[in-house]
mmCIF file of C-alpha atoms in Angstrom:
data_model
loop_
_atom_site.group_PDB
_atom_site.id
_atom_site.type_symbol
_atom_site.label_atom_id
_atom_site.label_comp_id
_atom_site.label_asym_id
_atom_site.label_seq_id
_atom_site.Cartn_x
_atom_site.Cartn_y
_atom_site.Cartn_z
ATOM 1 C CA MET A 20 0.036 0.011 0.011
ATOM 2 C CA SER A 21 2.585 2.498 0.896
ATOM 3 C CA PHE A 22 4.547 1.613 -2.290
ATOM 4 C CA GLU A 23 1.273 2.682 -4.259
ATOM 5 C CA ILE A 24 1.159 5.868 -2.421
ATOM 6 C CA PHE A 25 4.906 6.534 -3.264
ATOM 7 C CA GLU A 26 4.236 5.778 -6.910
ATOM 8 C CA LYS A 27 1.344 8.229 -6.915
ATOM 9 C CA PHE A 28 3.545 10.693 -5.222
ATOM 10 C CA GLU A 29 6.396 10.276 -7.524
ATOM 11 C CA ALA A 30 3.840 10.665 -10.649
ATOM 12 C CA LYS A 31 2.726 13.839 -9.247
ATOM 13 C CA VAL A 32 6.160 15.115 -8.641
ATOM 14 C CA GLN A 33 7.167 14.407 -12.318
ATOM 15 C CA GLN A 34 3.994 16.010 -13.425
ATOM 16 C CA ALA A 35 4.961 19.125 -11.509
ATOM 17 C CA ILE A 36 8.519 18.927 -13.017
ATOM 18 C CA ASP A 37 7.035 18.568 -16.534
ATOM 19 C CA THR A 38 4.707 21.594 -15.773
ATOM 20 C CA ILE A 39 7.530 23.670 -14.611
ATOM 21 C CA THR A 40 9.810 22.869 -17.634
ATOM 22 C CA LEU A 41 6.949 23.807 -19.851
ATOM 23 C CA LEU A 42 6.409 26.971 -17.938
ATOM 24 C CA GLN A 43 10.025 27.915 -18.268
ATOM 25 C CA MET A 44 10.020 27.141 -21.947
ATOM 26 C CA GLU A 45 6.946 29.532 -22.333
ATOM 27 C CA ILE A 46 8.822 32.195 -20.307
ATOM 28 C CA GLU A 47 11.781 32.110 -22.497
ATOM 29 C CA GLU A 48 9.580 32.506 -25.669
ATOM 30 C CA LEU A 49 7.832 35.266 -24.155
ATOM 31 C CA LYS A 50 11.084 36.995 -23.293
ATOM 32 C CA ALA A 51 12.208 36.611 -26.784
ATOM 33 C CA GLN A 52 8.758 37.935 -28.059
ATOM 34 C CA ASN A 53 9.043 40.878 -25.544
ATOM 35 C CA SER A 54 12.547 41.747 -26.711
ATOM 36 C CA ALA A 55 11.527 41.835 -30.091
ATOM 37 C CA LEU A 56 8.617 43.873 -29.543
ATOM 38 C CA SER A 57 10.716 46.294 -27.596
ATOM 39 C CA GLN A 58 13.049 46.642 -30.630
ATOM 40 C CA GLU A 59 10.031 47.234 -32.647
ATOM 41 C CA VAL A 60 8.768 49.935 -30.353
ATOM 42 C CA GLN A 61 12.125 51.770 -30.523
ATOM 43 C CA SER A 62 12.191 51.671 -34.139
ATOM 44 C CA ASN A 63 8.714 52.911 -34.336
ATOM 45 C CA ALA A 64 9.496 55.647 -31.916
ATOM 46 C CA ALA A 65 12.606 56.719 -33.966
ATOM 47 C CA HIS A 66 10.528 56.746 -37.319
ATOM 48 C CA ARG A 67 7.839 58.743 -35.574
ATOM 49 C CA GLU A 68 10.368 61.333 -34.553
ATOM 50 C CA LEU A 69 11.824 61.433 -38.108
ATOM 51 C CA LEU A 70 8.193 62.096 -39.469
ATOM 52 C CA ALA A 71 7.471 64.654 -36.820
ATOM 53 C CA ARG A 72 10.687 66.617 -37.829
ATOM 54 C CA GLU A 73 9.654 66.200 -41.337
ATOM 55 C CA ASN A 74 6.246 67.469 -40.857
ATOM 56 C CA GLN A 75 7.600 70.402 -39.060
ATOM 57 C CA GLN A 76 9.910 71.371 -41.867
ATOM 58 C CA LEU A 77 7.103 71.010 -44.425
ATOM 59 C CA LYS A 78 4.923 73.269 -42.251
ATOM 60 C CA GLU A 79 7.781 75.841 -42.115
ATOM 61 C CA GLU A 80 8.291 75.493 -46.005
ATOM 62 C CA GLN A 81 4.376 76.028 -46.362
ATOM 63 C CA HIS A 82 4.493 79.158 -44.403
ATOM 64 C CA ALA A 83 7.366 80.543 -46.266
ATOM 65 C CA TRP A 84 5.693 79.741 -49.483
ATOM 66 C CA GLN A 85 2.357 81.338 -48.112
ATOM 67 C CA ASP A 86 4.266 84.708 -47.054
ATOM 68 C CA ARG A 87 5.939 84.885 -50.410
ATOM 69 C CA LEU A 88 2.693 84.405 -52.134
ATOM 70 C CA ARG A 89 1.057 87.056 -50.014
ATOM 71 C CA GLY A 90 3.880 89.298 -50.874
ATOM 72 C CA LEU A 91 3.348 88.770 -54.557
ATOM 73 C CA LEU A 92 -0.374 89.345 -54.377
ATOM 74 C CA GLY A 93 0.261 92.647 -52.347
ATOM 75 C CA LYS A 94 2.576 93.655 -55.219
ATOM 76 C CA MET A 95 0.042 92.921 -57.814
ATOM 77 C CA ASP A 96 -2.800 94.789 -55.939
ATOM 78 C CA GLU A 97 -0.429 97.843 -55.922
ATOM 79 C CA VAL A 98 -0.173 97.687 -59.807
#
């Protein structure tokens, strides 16, 4: 009888070890995914910053062209 209890206990221990091993593998996979996603976030942040600078530059160019156009229209009104 005690041998049966020992076998059941051994089976439960083995099951716990198997579960722990699977969870450790899952943790490693999630760490790898997390690392890849972190790199993607950094890349996207850099790209966003580049687009924001480009947008600001284009806005400045637009304002410069609007000012030039107003100046030309003002000269035409004088004529």
